[in-house]
Structures are given as C-alpha cells and as structure tokens.
Amino acid sequence: MRKTGILMPLSALPSKTGVGEMGSAAFEWIEMLKNNGVKIWQLLPLNPVGYGNSPYQPYSSCAGDELYISLELLYEEGLLAELPEAFHENFERVDYDAVRSFKEPYLKKAFETFCSKGRQEEEAYKDFVKQSWVYDYGVFRSLKLKNNGVCWNEWEQADKVWPEQRAALSKDVEKEAQYHCFLQYCFYRQWMNIKETANEAGIEIMGDVPFYVGVDSVDVWSGKKNFLLDKDGHPIFIAGVPPDYFSETGQRWGNPIYDWDYLKEQKYQFWVDRIGYSSKLFDIIRIDHFRAFDTFWKIPASCPTAVEGEWIEAPGYEVIDTLLEQLPDVHLVAEDLGDLRPEVLELKEHYHLKGMKIQVFSIETNGKYAYDSFKDVENMIVYTGTHDNDTLMEWYHNLTCPAKRKVRRFLKRQGFGEGSVKDRMISYILKGKAEYAIFPMADILGLGKEGHINTPGTVGSPNWEWRMPSFEQAKKELSRYKELMMYR
C-alpha cells in the first residue's frame, strides 16, 4: 500500500513553551495528518540532545529529552498547581538553553509533588524504573551535573567507573538521579499516549535511530567495552565520512567506533537492546547511516578532519540476522544515501528493506536533459529532501537559470506543466510508484533557507532550531494536497 508521510521534528511543533512538546498541539497535529490522508509521521531522534543541540549526539539511546515533556499535561495530572505563562510562543527558532531554564523549575516542582504523594510506590512507576537503562541514565545525568557538565571521561575517577563498581551515592546525587528517573517516566507515558493516538488514527510513527552513539552518553559510560576506547575512556578512533558533497574535508562526527569483536562475543546484545526499546516507541525505525552496517569510515582520533581514515568492513549480516531473530516484528528502513559501494545495496536488498531517494539529488540538471532515478521503483521511500539538505525551494532558487528551465521542462514532459514548481514537484512524487512518499514540513510550507534544519559538518546555531509557531499555514498547505495524499 502506498503511503504519504510528513517529516516533522517534535521540537518544531507549536507550543506555549518555545519548543514542540507532547501536549495538545501534538494531538492536534495528529488529527491534521489524519484529515489530510497522511499515514506516516517521521521524526528526528527524541533522545536528550547533546553537543550543539544535535539529536544525533544524544546522552542516551533510550531516554527521551525532558524538553518535550508537556507542562500542560503535568498540570492536568495534578503535578503542577498552576500552568505557566506563555514563553517564546511565537518564536520561529528554538532557544534550547532559554527553554530549558524556563521549564526546569516546573519539572522540579512536579517531581516534588510526585514524591510527596507517594506515587513512586505505584506499580507502573516501579515497573518502569526496573529497566536497567533508566537508573543508569539517572545516575549519569546526576554525576554529569556534579562534574560541572563535562564529558564523563573527564570526571572524577570514582564517577568514571561507577557502572563497574556501583559505589554508594551521596544523598544529593541520589535525589538528582531519582529526579531524572521521574522525568523519563513522564516522557514515556506522554509519548506512548501520542503513539497510541496516532495508531488509532491510522498513522504510523517513524523514529530515527542513529547508527552511532555519542561519546558523552550513558551508552558509552556504562558500556565501555562495546567501544574502542583508551584506558581513560577517550575514543581511539572516531566515526564520520570522507570528503563528499557536503564537505571538502569530510565530516568528523566524533562518535566512538564499536568494538565489533566484543559485540560479537556478546551476541550483539547492545544492538538488540537498543533497537528493541526503540521498537516500543516507534512503528518504523529508520537506521541513519545504514551503510556503516557494510563498511564504516574509521578516523584516528588524533586527526582534526575526516580526510584521514579507512573503510572497514562491518558484520552487517550477522547483526541484522540477530535483530530479526530476536525482534521478529521490528520494521526497519535504511538511510542509504551518499556514495555507496554495491555491497551496501545488496545488504539492503537481502532483507528487502526500503531505501531512500532524494528528489533534489535525483533530478539531474547538469546534463543536456533533466531526468530522475526513482520513477519506476516501488520498494523505496522518496523524499523532496531530508533534514540534512536544502529545502525544496532553497534548492530551486539556488539553481542557475538554465538549470531551472531544465527542471520546469522535465516536469512538463512528465505531465506536470501547471502550477508552482513546488506544487508540481510534490505532485510528481505523490503520483509516483514509490510505496512511501515523505515530505519535510518545510517543503509543504514552501519555505526557503528559513526552513533549513541542519547543515552537515557544522555545529550549533542555527542547526536544529527551526520551529512552526502555529498551525495556520500548515492547515492550508496540507489541505491543498489532501486528495493526492488520501488516494495514493
């Protein structure tokens, strides 16, 4: 069955607190998708954002960012005595630091009320915190605060090795750890309510799982043997990609490289646990940088760029076989973009996974004629673009005049000669054979540079900050494509 999806970060939804959250606007968004025939809501990672506010450098593979917890729902639950006044409600960018500072006092008050009512003794809460990752994450965040926020491999020695020695914690550290356990409980309950509502509306949630984890994460701190680290916990090698379309010096991500030999000895339990928990949160799991299951770029940590490195083969078949054996109902799709060797596509096809095509990369404008490379392929997800490239209109306006004419002629030859370029490009994908057609919300809105989410190889503002202050324009634009989306 062909399905239409919208790529919309949770952080970009409207709210009264300056960042998208899991309150009333999220449910209004789901209703809007349902009414316009959208069957997939694709997200960026929901994990606690780390360095540069990137969701691809999170503090945990399982935890959710407390930034997205709805204060409105905490109030309705009786954990807050009053609702806060609006904060940054009409801002078009997320100011992460300001929003965190605004929301934290309310989250602390909710925790105090939760404890004063004895709700930590409720069976649902006790069952949730029994999961091994929850308390470890709470301790990680508490010790990070104690150590002034620096990366765990710069902590005091006793704190560095806490996962191995499990030393008693001070009263203050333990209380802070319990606070973060509470936040994760709130996040999980609010998120699962959203997922259930979406599923009841016939909408699947596509989550995003980065191939790598951040070095400053509970995953690495509590599972050091899974990674190639020196005795002090610093990566010996780091992940990235060599020079490509996005960067002349490549992308030096800084994530630690897996110790695949050790993971094999452990029957890839790290991956089973990670994907297994994600499968509770999402209906479809997009594996970001899927190509690393085949080969990965291994950069010496001492190198300042990603130019130096080597391609190393990974045990992709073994890992995916294990995942499918242990998690038979998991639904994976592959981010297989970039310059790939044929073995990557063979790996994807072996498991009949959907890959991705980006319209703005697939319509070639440099040659004599424009053409596409996805027109007749069904087992595929076609996008106008992703969070990592220019918006559709940004791309088009940056073309030369001759290239723009080639695009328009191409669309006319395909039977799309009327309307704006945006409408014609979106309609062309919606009438294609690909099983999934997914559009970033910024492209539905027709935004230019102001809707650009992330520029690979760069860190910090304005990356990850775009948000939509209201649904007014979104409702108008989605309704214009309703018929095509409803009856793909």
Short mmCIF file of C-alpha atoms in Angstrom, two decimals:
data_model
loop_
_atom_site.label_atom_id
_atom_site.label_comp_id
_atom_site.label_asym_id
_atom_site.label_seq_id
_atom_site.Cartn_x
_atom_site.Cartn_y
_atom_site.Cartn_z
CA MET A 1 0.00 0.00 0.00
CA ARG A 2 1.33 3.41 -0.95
CA LYS A 3 1.56 5.86 1.92
CA THR A 4 2.28 9.55 2.33
CA GLY A 5 4.32 10.82 5.24
CA ILE A 6 5.43 14.11 6.75
CA LEU A 7 8.85 14.64 8.28
CA MET A 8 8.26 16.96 11.22
CA PRO A 9 10.57 17.15 14.26
CA LEU A 10 8.69 17.06 17.56
CA SER A 11 10.74 20.10 18.58
CA ALA A 12 9.25 22.10 15.69
CA LEU A 13 5.59 21.75 16.69
CA PRO A 14 3.78 24.84 18.02
CA SER A 15 3.56 25.21 21.79
CA LYS A 16 3.36 27.84 24.53
CA THR A 17 6.84 26.99 25.82
CA GLY A 18 9.09 27.75 22.84
CA VAL A 19 9.63 24.14 21.76
CA GLY A 20 7.38 21.40 20.49
CA GLU A 21 6.18 19.08 23.22
CA MET A 22 3.83 16.17 23.89
CA GLY A 23 0.75 18.21 24.76
CA SER A 24 -2.39 19.38 22.99
CA ALA A 25 -0.59 20.63 19.86
CA ALA A 26 0.81 17.15 19.20
CA PHE A 27 -2.70 15.70 19.25
CA GLU A 28 -3.95 18.49 17.01
CA TRP A 29 -1.09 17.68 14.64
CA ILE A 30 -2.11 14.01 14.53
CA GLU A 31 -5.70 14.99 13.76
CA MET A 32 -4.46 17.26 10.98
CA LEU A 33 -2.42 14.45 9.45
CA LYS A 34 -5.39 12.09 9.64
CA ASN A 35 -7.75 14.57 7.99
CA ASN A 36 -5.37 15.03 5.06
CA GLY A 37 -4.63 11.38 4.34
CA VAL A 38 -1.13 11.28 5.83
CA LYS A 39 -0.21 7.81 7.08
CA ILE A 40 3.33 8.29 8.43
CA TRP A 41 4.74 10.86 10.85
CA GLN A 42 8.52 10.77 10.62
CA LEU A 43 10.55 12.24 13.47
CA LEU A 44 14.12 13.08 14.24
CA PRO A 45 15.62 11.29 17.29
CA LEU A 46 13.77 12.11 20.52
CA ASN A 47 16.75 11.38 22.77
CA PRO A 48 18.28 14.07 25.03
CA VAL A 49 20.21 16.35 22.70
CA GLY A 50 23.89 16.73 23.44
CA TYR A 51 26.69 18.72 21.86
CA GLY A 52 25.42 21.51 19.60
CA ASN A 53 21.80 20.54 20.43
CA SER A 54 22.13 17.73 17.91
CA PRO A 55 19.72 14.81 18.30
CA TYR A 56 22.46 12.71 16.69
CA GLN A 57 24.82 13.25 19.66
CA PRO A 58 22.43 12.25 22.47
CA TYR A 59 23.12 11.44 26.11
CA SER A 60 21.23 8.15 25.74
CA SER A 61 19.86 5.80 23.08
CA CYS A 62 16.77 5.04 25.16
CA ALA A 63 15.99 8.16 27.18
CA GLY A 64 13.76 10.93 25.85
CA ASP A 65 14.59 14.61 26.15
CA GLU A 66 12.75 16.17 29.10
CA LEU A 67 12.47 19.30 26.96
CA TYR A 68 9.49 17.67 25.22
CA ILE A 69 7.52 16.91 28.39
CA SER A 70 4.24 18.81 28.38
CA LEU A 71 3.77 21.08 31.39
CA GLU A 72 0.11 21.30 30.40
CA LEU A 73 -0.31 17.53 30.94
CA LEU A 74 1.60 17.64 34.22
CA TYR A 75 -0.87 20.30 35.37
CA GLU A 76 -3.85 18.20 34.28
CA GLU A 77 -2.37 15.25 36.20
CA GLY A 78 -2.20 17.34 39.36
CA LEU A 79 1.59 17.51 39.49
CA LEU A 80 1.64 21.28 38.95
CA ALA A 81 -0.52 23.71 40.91
CA GLU A 82 -0.74 26.18 38.02
CA LEU A 83 0.04 26.49 34.36
CA PRO A 84 2.97 28.73 33.45
CA GLU A 85 2.50 31.80 31.30
CA ALA A 86 3.45 31.54 27.63
CA PHE A 87 7.17 31.61 26.87
CA HIS A 88 8.65 32.16 23.37
CA GLU A 89 5.29 31.05 21.98
CA ASN A 90 5.66 32.94 18.71
CA PHE A 91 9.39 32.40 18.21
CA GLU A 92 10.38 30.79 14.88
CA ARG A 93 13.58 29.32 16.37
CA VAL A 94 14.07 27.11 19.42
CA ASP A 95 16.34 28.71 22.01
CA TYR A 96 17.32 25.47 23.74
CA ASP A 97 19.12 26.98 26.72
CA ALA A 98 16.38 29.52 27.42
CA VAL A 99 13.59 26.95 27.15
CA ARG A 100 15.41 24.50 29.43
CA SER A 101 15.89 27.24 32.03
CA PHE A 102 12.22 28.14 31.78
CA LYS A 103 10.85 24.60 32.07
CA GLU A 104 13.19 23.11 34.68
CA PRO A 105 11.66 24.79 37.78
CA TYR A 106 8.25 23.43 36.79
CA LEU A 107 9.66 19.95 36.22
CA LYS A 108 11.31 20.09 39.65
CA LYS A 109 8.01 21.11 41.25
CA ALA A 110 6.25 18.23 39.52
CA PHE A 111 8.85 15.81 40.89
CA GLU A 112 8.41 17.14 44.42
CA THR A 113 4.64 16.74 44.17
CA PHE A 114 5.04 13.24 42.73
CA CYS A 115 7.20 12.22 45.70
CA SER A 116 5.04 13.96 48.32
CA LYS A 117 2.03 12.00 47.09
CA GLY A 118 3.97 8.75 47.37
CA ARG A 119 3.49 7.99 43.71
CA GLN A 120 6.95 6.47 43.40
CA GLU A 121 5.37 3.43 45.05
CA GLU A 122 2.89 2.94 42.21
CA GLU A 123 3.40 -0.36 40.39
CA ALA A 124 3.56 1.30 36.97
CA TYR A 125 6.39 3.55 38.11
CA LYS A 126 8.29 0.74 39.82
CA ASP A 127 7.97 -1.45 36.72
CA PHE A 128 9.29 1.35 34.53
CA VAL A 129 12.38 2.10 36.63
CA LYS A 130 13.22 -1.63 36.86
CA GLN A 131 14.54 -1.33 33.31
CA SER A 132 18.31 -1.35 33.62
CA TRP A 133 18.88 1.71 31.47
CA VAL A 134 16.61 4.00 33.50
CA TYR A 135 18.55 4.19 36.77
CA ASP A 136 21.89 4.19 34.97
CA TYR A 137 20.71 7.17 32.96
CA GLY A 138 19.54 8.94 36.11
CA VAL A 139 22.93 8.42 37.75
CA PHE A 140 24.72 9.51 34.59
CA ARG A 141 22.83 12.80 34.45
CA SER A 142 23.29 13.35 38.18
CA LEU A 143 27.03 12.74 38.07
CA LYS A 144 27.31 14.91 34.98
CA LEU A 145 25.77 17.76 36.95
CA LYS A 146 28.12 17.07 39.87
CA ASN A 147 31.10 17.24 37.47
CA ASN A 148 30.06 20.61 36.01
CA GLY A 149 28.67 19.19 32.80
CA VAL A 150 31.93 17.96 31.27
CA CYS A 151 32.15 14.71 29.29
CA TRP A 152 32.20 11.63 31.55
CA ASN A 153 35.78 10.76 30.58
CA GLU A 154 36.86 13.97 32.35
CA TRP A 155 35.00 13.18 35.60
CA GLU A 156 36.50 12.26 38.93
CA GLN A 157 37.83 8.71 38.78
CA ALA A 158 35.21 7.24 41.13
CA ASP A 159 32.43 8.68 38.98
CA LYS A 160 34.05 7.46 35.75
CA VAL A 161 34.00 3.88 36.96
CA TRP A 162 30.68 3.94 38.81
CA PRO A 163 28.99 1.48 36.38
CA GLU A 164 31.66 -1.12 37.11
CA GLN A 165 31.87 -0.57 40.88
CA ARG A 166 28.38 0.70 41.81
CA ALA A 167 29.66 2.69 44.79
CA ALA A 168 27.12 4.25 47.14
CA LEU A 169 25.94 7.69 46.05
CA SER A 170 25.61 10.76 48.21
CA LYS A 171 22.10 11.84 49.17
CA ASP A 172 22.13 14.79 46.77
CA VAL A 173 23.39 12.72 43.84
CA GLU A 174 20.82 10.00 44.51
CA LYS A 175 17.97 12.53 44.66
CA GLU A 176 19.04 14.05 41.36
CA ALA A 177 19.23 10.57 39.83
CA GLN A 178 15.69 9.83 41.02
CA TYR A 179 14.54 13.14 39.51
CA HIS A 180 15.79 12.02 36.10
CA CYS A 181 14.11 8.63 36.51
CA PHE A 182 10.87 10.52 37.14
CA LEU A 183 11.38 12.64 34.03
CA GLN A 184 11.86 9.52 31.93
CA TYR A 185 8.66 8.06 33.34
CA CYS A 186 6.79 11.24 32.40
CA PHE A 187 8.33 11.23 28.94
CA TYR A 188 7.47 7.59 28.31
CA ARG A 189 3.85 7.92 29.43
CA GLN A 190 3.24 11.08 27.44
CA TRP A 191 4.93 9.70 24.34
CA MET A 192 3.12 6.37 24.40
CA ASN A 193 -0.18 8.25 24.63
CA ILE A 194 0.77 10.13 21.46
CA LYS A 195 1.80 6.92 19.70
CA GLU A 196 -1.44 5.18 20.68
CA THR A 197 -3.48 8.14 19.44
CA ALA A 198 -1.58 8.20 16.14
CA ASN A 199 -2.01 4.46 15.62
CA GLU A 200 -5.74 4.69 16.34
CA ALA A 201 -5.89 7.39 13.65
CA GLY A 202 -4.22 5.04 11.17
CA ILE A 203 -0.87 6.82 11.38
CA GLU A 204 2.45 5.05 11.87
CA ILE A 205 5.32 6.73 13.70
CA MET A 206 8.70 6.51 12.01
CA GLY A 207 11.51 7.03 14.51
CA ASP A 208 15.13 7.72 13.71
CA VAL A 209 17.95 5.70 15.27
CA PRO A 210 21.48 6.97 14.61
CA PHE A 211 23.97 4.22 13.78
CA TYR A 212 26.44 5.58 16.32
CA VAL A 213 26.02 6.88 19.85
CA GLY A 214 27.61 9.98 21.34
CA VAL A 215 30.80 9.59 23.35
CA ASP A 216 29.29 11.70 26.14
CA SER A 217 26.46 9.26 26.74
CA VAL A 218 25.28 6.72 29.24
CA ASP A 219 25.65 4.13 26.47
CA VAL A 220 29.43 4.56 26.39
CA TRP A 221 29.91 5.34 30.10
CA SER A 222 28.03 2.22 31.22
CA GLY A 223 29.17 0.00 28.34
CA LYS A 224 32.80 0.92 27.79
CA LYS A 225 33.77 -2.50 26.42
CA ASN A 226 31.42 -2.04 23.48
CA PHE A 227 33.66 0.70 22.05
CA LEU A 228 37.28 1.26 21.07
CA LEU A 229 38.42 3.47 23.96
CA ASP A 230 41.75 4.07 25.68
CA LYS A 231 42.24 3.41 29.39
CA ASP A 232 40.92 6.88 30.27
CA GLY A 233 37.72 6.46 28.27
CA HIS A 234 38.70 8.57 25.26
CA PRO A 235 37.95 7.21 21.77
CA ILE A 236 40.93 5.76 19.93
CA PHE A 237 39.07 6.05 16.64
CA ILE A 238 36.03 8.11 15.75
CA ALA A 239 33.27 7.97 13.17
CA GLY A 240 32.50 10.16 10.21
CA VAL A 241 32.57 10.14 6.44
CA PRO A 242 35.30 11.13 3.97
CA PRO A 243 35.09 14.25 1.77
CA ASP A 244 31.77 14.35 -0.08
CA TYR A 245 29.05 16.61 -1.44
CA PHE A 246 28.64 18.35 1.91
CA SER A 247 32.28 18.95 2.90
CA GLU A 248 35.70 19.04 1.25
CA THR A 249 37.33 17.76 4.43
CA GLY A 250 34.67 15.17 5.19
CA GLN A 251 32.55 15.00 8.31
CA ARG A 252 34.30 14.27 11.59
CA TRP A 253 31.40 13.30 13.85
CA GLY A 254 33.40 12.38 16.92
CA ASN A 255 31.31 9.31 17.83
CA PRO A 256 33.32 6.35 19.16
CA ILE A 257 33.73 3.30 16.94
CA TYR A 258 32.22 -0.01 18.03
CA ASP A 259 34.41 -2.89 19.14
CA TRP A 260 32.73 -5.36 16.80
CA ASP A 261 34.74 -8.34 18.08
CA TYR A 262 33.49 -7.77 21.62
CA LEU A 263 29.93 -7.14 20.43
CA LYS A 264 30.00 -10.44 18.57
CA GLU A 265 31.10 -12.25 21.74
CA GLN A 266 28.08 -10.72 23.46
CA LYS A 267 25.78 -11.82 20.60
CA TYR A 268 25.20 -8.16 19.69
CA GLN A 269 23.11 -7.64 22.81
CA PHE A 270 23.84 -3.90 22.76
CA TRP A 271 22.10 -3.63 19.39
CA VAL A 272 19.25 -5.93 20.38
CA ASP A 273 18.54 -3.84 23.48
CA ARG A 274 18.82 -0.57 21.62
CA ILE A 275 16.58 -1.48 18.68
CA GLY A 276 14.27 -3.46 20.93
CA TYR A 277 13.48 -0.44 23.08
CA SER A 278 13.08 1.79 20.03
CA SER A 279 10.55 -0.69 18.63
CA LYS A 280 8.33 0.05 21.63
CA LEU A 281 8.36 3.75 20.82
CA PHE A 282 8.05 3.61 17.04
CA ASP A 283 6.24 1.58 14.39
CA ILE A 284 9.01 2.03 11.82
CA ILE A 285 12.69 2.50 12.63
CA ARG A 286 14.88 4.40 10.20
CA ILE A 287 18.53 3.45 10.63
CA ASP A 288 20.56 6.58 9.99
CA HIS A 289 23.87 5.94 8.18
CA PHE A 290 22.81 2.37 7.31
CA ARG A 291 25.87 1.98 5.11
CA ALA A 292 28.01 1.51 8.25
CA PHE A 293 26.49 -1.96 8.62
CA ASP A 294 28.52 -2.75 5.50
CA THR A 295 31.59 -0.53 5.80
CA PHE A 296 32.38 2.39 8.10
CA TRP A 297 34.91 5.21 7.91
CA LYS A 298 37.41 4.79 10.77
CA ILE A 299 39.24 8.02 11.62
CA PRO A 300 42.17 8.16 14.07
CA ALA A 301 41.01 10.32 16.97
CA SER A 302 44.16 12.44 16.62
CA CYS A 303 43.15 13.65 13.14
CA PRO A 304 41.50 17.11 13.09
CA THR A 305 39.43 16.33 9.95
CA ALA A 306 37.86 13.27 8.35
CA VAL A 307 40.27 13.26 5.40
CA GLU A 308 42.46 10.61 7.01
CA GLY A 309 40.77 7.30 7.65
CA GLU A 310 39.99 3.93 6.16
CA TRP A 311 36.94 1.93 5.22
CA ILE A 312 36.46 -1.09 7.48
CA GLU A 313 34.01 -3.91 6.87
CA ALA A 314 31.29 -4.40 9.48
CA PRO A 315 29.38 -7.61 10.30
CA GLY A 316 26.12 -6.24 8.97
CA TYR A 317 24.52 -9.55 8.03
CA GLU A 318 25.26 -11.04 11.44
CA VAL A 319 23.86 -8.02 13.27
CA ILE A 320 20.68 -7.76 11.22
CA ASP A 321 20.12 -11.54 11.34
CA THR A 322 20.37 -11.31 15.13
CA LEU A 323 17.96 -8.36 15.29
CA LEU A 324 15.37 -10.10 13.14
CA GLU A 325 15.72 -13.32 15.11
CA GLN A 326 15.34 -11.58 18.48
CA LEU A 327 12.85 -8.93 17.30
CA PRO A 328 10.81 -10.64 14.56
CA ASP A 329 8.22 -7.84 14.34
CA VAL A 330 10.69 -4.98 14.00
CA HIS A 331 10.18 -2.81 10.90
CA LEU A 332 13.46 -1.31 9.68
CA VAL A 333 14.13 1.08 6.81
CA ALA A 334 17.55 2.14 5.60
CA GLU A 335 19.06 5.58 5.12
CA ASP A 336 21.27 4.58 2.19
CA LEU A 337 22.21 7.96 0.77
CA GLY A 338 25.60 9.06 -0.46
CA ASP A 339 28.36 7.41 -2.48
CA LEU A 340 27.85 3.72 -1.73
CA ARG A 341 29.61 0.59 -2.86
CA PRO A 342 27.30 -2.05 -4.40
CA GLU A 343 27.57 -4.28 -1.32
CA VAL A 344 25.55 -1.76 0.72
CA LEU A 345 22.60 -2.05 -1.65
CA GLU A 346 22.99 -5.84 -1.72
CA LEU A 347 22.78 -5.85 2.09
CA LYS A 348 19.64 -3.71 1.99
CA GLU A 349 18.02 -5.80 -0.74
CA HIS A 350 18.88 -9.05 1.06
CA TYR A 351 16.46 -8.02 3.82
CA HIS A 352 14.06 -6.29 1.42
CA LEU A 353 14.46 -3.02 3.33
CA LYS A 354 13.20 0.22 1.87
CA GLY A 355 15.95 2.65 0.97
CA MET A 356 15.74 6.37 0.30
CA LYS A 357 15.86 8.65 -2.71
CA ILE A 358 16.02 12.43 -2.50
CA GLN A 359 14.21 14.24 -5.29
CA VAL A 360 16.57 17.20 -5.44
CA PHE A 361 19.53 14.81 -5.83
CA SER A 362 17.75 12.51 -8.27
CA ILE A 363 16.66 15.16 -10.77
CA GLU A 364 19.89 15.84 -12.63
CA THR A 365 20.22 19.33 -14.08
CA ASN A 366 23.85 19.42 -15.18
CA GLY A 367 23.48 17.37 -18.35
CA LYS A 368 21.58 18.01 -21.54
CA TYR A 369 18.29 16.88 -20.05
CA ALA A 370 16.84 16.57 -16.60
CA TYR A 371 15.96 13.02 -15.57
CA ASP A 372 15.04 11.08 -12.47
CA SER A 373 16.39 7.84 -10.99
CA PHE A 374 13.40 6.64 -8.99
CA LYS A 375 10.37 6.86 -11.23
CA ASP A 376 9.62 3.14 -11.56
CA VAL A 377 10.89 1.81 -8.21
CA GLU A 378 8.30 0.67 -5.66
CA ASN A 379 10.20 -0.63 -2.60
CA MET A 380 11.52 2.79 -1.74
CA ILE A 381 10.93 5.98 0.23
CA VAL A 382 11.08 9.11 -1.91
CA TYR A 383 11.64 12.49 -0.27
CA THR A 384 11.76 16.00 -1.63
CA GLY A 385 14.62 16.37 0.88
CA THR A 386 15.67 15.49 4.41
CA HIS A 387 16.73 17.43 7.48
CA ASP A 388 20.31 17.49 6.14
CA ASN A 389 19.89 19.29 2.82
CA ASP A 390 18.41 22.47 1.42
CA THR A 391 14.65 22.81 1.44
CA LEU A 392 12.98 22.25 -1.91
CA MET A 393 12.58 25.96 -2.60
CA GLU A 394 16.05 26.77 -1.28
CA TRP A 395 17.47 24.21 -3.74
CA TYR A 396 15.44 25.52 -6.65
CA HIS A 397 16.24 29.18 -6.09
CA ASN A 398 19.96 28.36 -5.88
CA LEU A 399 19.93 26.77 -9.36
CA THR A 400 21.16 28.66 -12.38
CA CYS A 401 18.53 29.98 -14.76
CA PRO A 402 19.30 27.26 -17.35
CA ALA A 403 19.03 24.58 -14.66
CA LYS A 404 15.68 25.97 -13.51
CA ARG A 405 14.41 25.79 -17.10
CA LYS A 406 15.51 22.14 -17.31
CA VAL A 407 13.58 21.33 -14.15
CA ARG A 408 10.44 23.02 -15.47
CA ARG A 409 10.77 21.28 -18.86
CA PHE A 410 11.29 17.96 -17.12
CA LEU A 411 8.14 18.42 -15.05
CA LYS A 412 6.16 19.46 -18.12
CA ARG A 413 7.29 16.34 -20.01
CA GLN A 414 6.07 14.26 -17.07
CA GLY A 415 2.63 15.84 -17.30
CA PHE A 416 3.08 18.50 -14.61
CA GLY A 417 3.10 21.72 -16.58
CA GLU A 418 0.78 23.86 -14.49
CA GLY A 419 1.15 25.48 -11.08
CA SER A 420 4.12 26.50 -8.98
CA VAL A 421 7.35 24.50 -9.11
CA LYS A 422 6.73 23.41 -5.52
CA ASP A 423 3.27 22.07 -6.32
CA ARG A 424 4.50 20.31 -9.43
CA MET A 425 7.44 18.68 -7.66
CA ILE A 426 5.28 17.45 -4.79
CA SER A 427 2.56 16.21 -7.14
CA TYR A 428 5.15 14.37 -9.24
CA ILE A 429 6.29 12.38 -6.19
CA LEU A 430 2.75 11.75 -4.96
CA LYS A 431 1.81 10.21 -8.30
CA GLY A 432 4.92 8.05 -8.42
CA LYS A 433 5.26 4.32 -7.72
CA ALA A 434 7.34 4.53 -4.53
CA GLU A 435 5.48 2.89 -1.64
CA TYR A 436 6.32 5.76 0.72
CA ALA A 437 6.41 9.43 -0.28
CA ILE A 438 7.61 11.64 2.58
CA PHE A 439 7.89 15.42 2.68
CA PRO A 440 9.62 17.67 5.22
CA MET A 441 7.01 20.05 6.57
CA ALA A 442 9.17 22.97 5.48
CA ASP A 443 8.74 21.81 1.88
CA ILE A 444 4.97 21.55 2.24
CA LEU A 445 5.05 25.13 3.54
CA GLY A 446 7.26 26.23 0.65
CA LEU A 447 9.94 27.63 2.94
CA GLY A 448 13.38 28.62 1.75
CA LYS A 449 16.53 28.94 3.82
CA GLU A 450 14.49 29.81 6.91
CA GLY A 451 13.18 26.21 6.97
CA HIS A 452 16.63 24.60 6.69
CA ILE A 453 17.06 22.26 9.69
CA ASN A 454 20.72 21.19 9.64
CA THR A 455 23.90 21.72 7.65
CA PRO A 456 26.15 18.64 7.95
CA GLY A 457 29.69 19.35 9.08
CA THR A 458 28.64 22.38 11.11
CA VAL A 459 27.81 22.63 14.81
CA GLY A 460 25.48 24.90 16.74
CA SER A 461 23.02 27.61 15.76
CA PRO A 462 21.01 27.71 13.54
CA ASN A 463 21.06 23.91 13.25
CA TRP A 464 18.06 22.06 14.75
CA GLU A 465 16.31 25.30 15.73
CA TRP A 466 13.54 25.66 13.12
CA ARG A 467 10.01 25.57 14.52
CA MET A 468 6.50 26.33 13.35
CA PRO A 469 4.83 28.83 15.72
CA SER A 470 1.27 27.99 14.63
CA PHE A 471 -0.72 25.53 12.51
CA GLU A 472 -2.48 28.20 10.47
CA GLN A 473 -0.40 27.94 7.31
CA ALA A 474 0.21 24.22 7.74
CA LYS A 475 -3.53 23.51 7.64
CA LYS A 476 -3.91 25.49 4.41
CA GLU A 477 -0.97 23.88 2.65
CA LEU A 478 -1.73 20.30 3.70
CA SER A 479 -5.34 20.62 2.57
CA ARG A 480 -4.15 21.58 -0.91
CA TYR A 481 -2.56 18.13 -1.34
CA LYS A 482 -5.26 16.22 0.51
CA GLU A 483 -6.72 14.45 -2.49
CA LEU A 484 -3.37 13.21 -3.76
CA MET A 485 -2.27 12.13 -0.28
CA MET A 486 -5.56 10.44 0.54
CA TYR A 487 -5.71 8.34 -2.59
CA ARG A 488 -2.12 7.46 -3.42
#
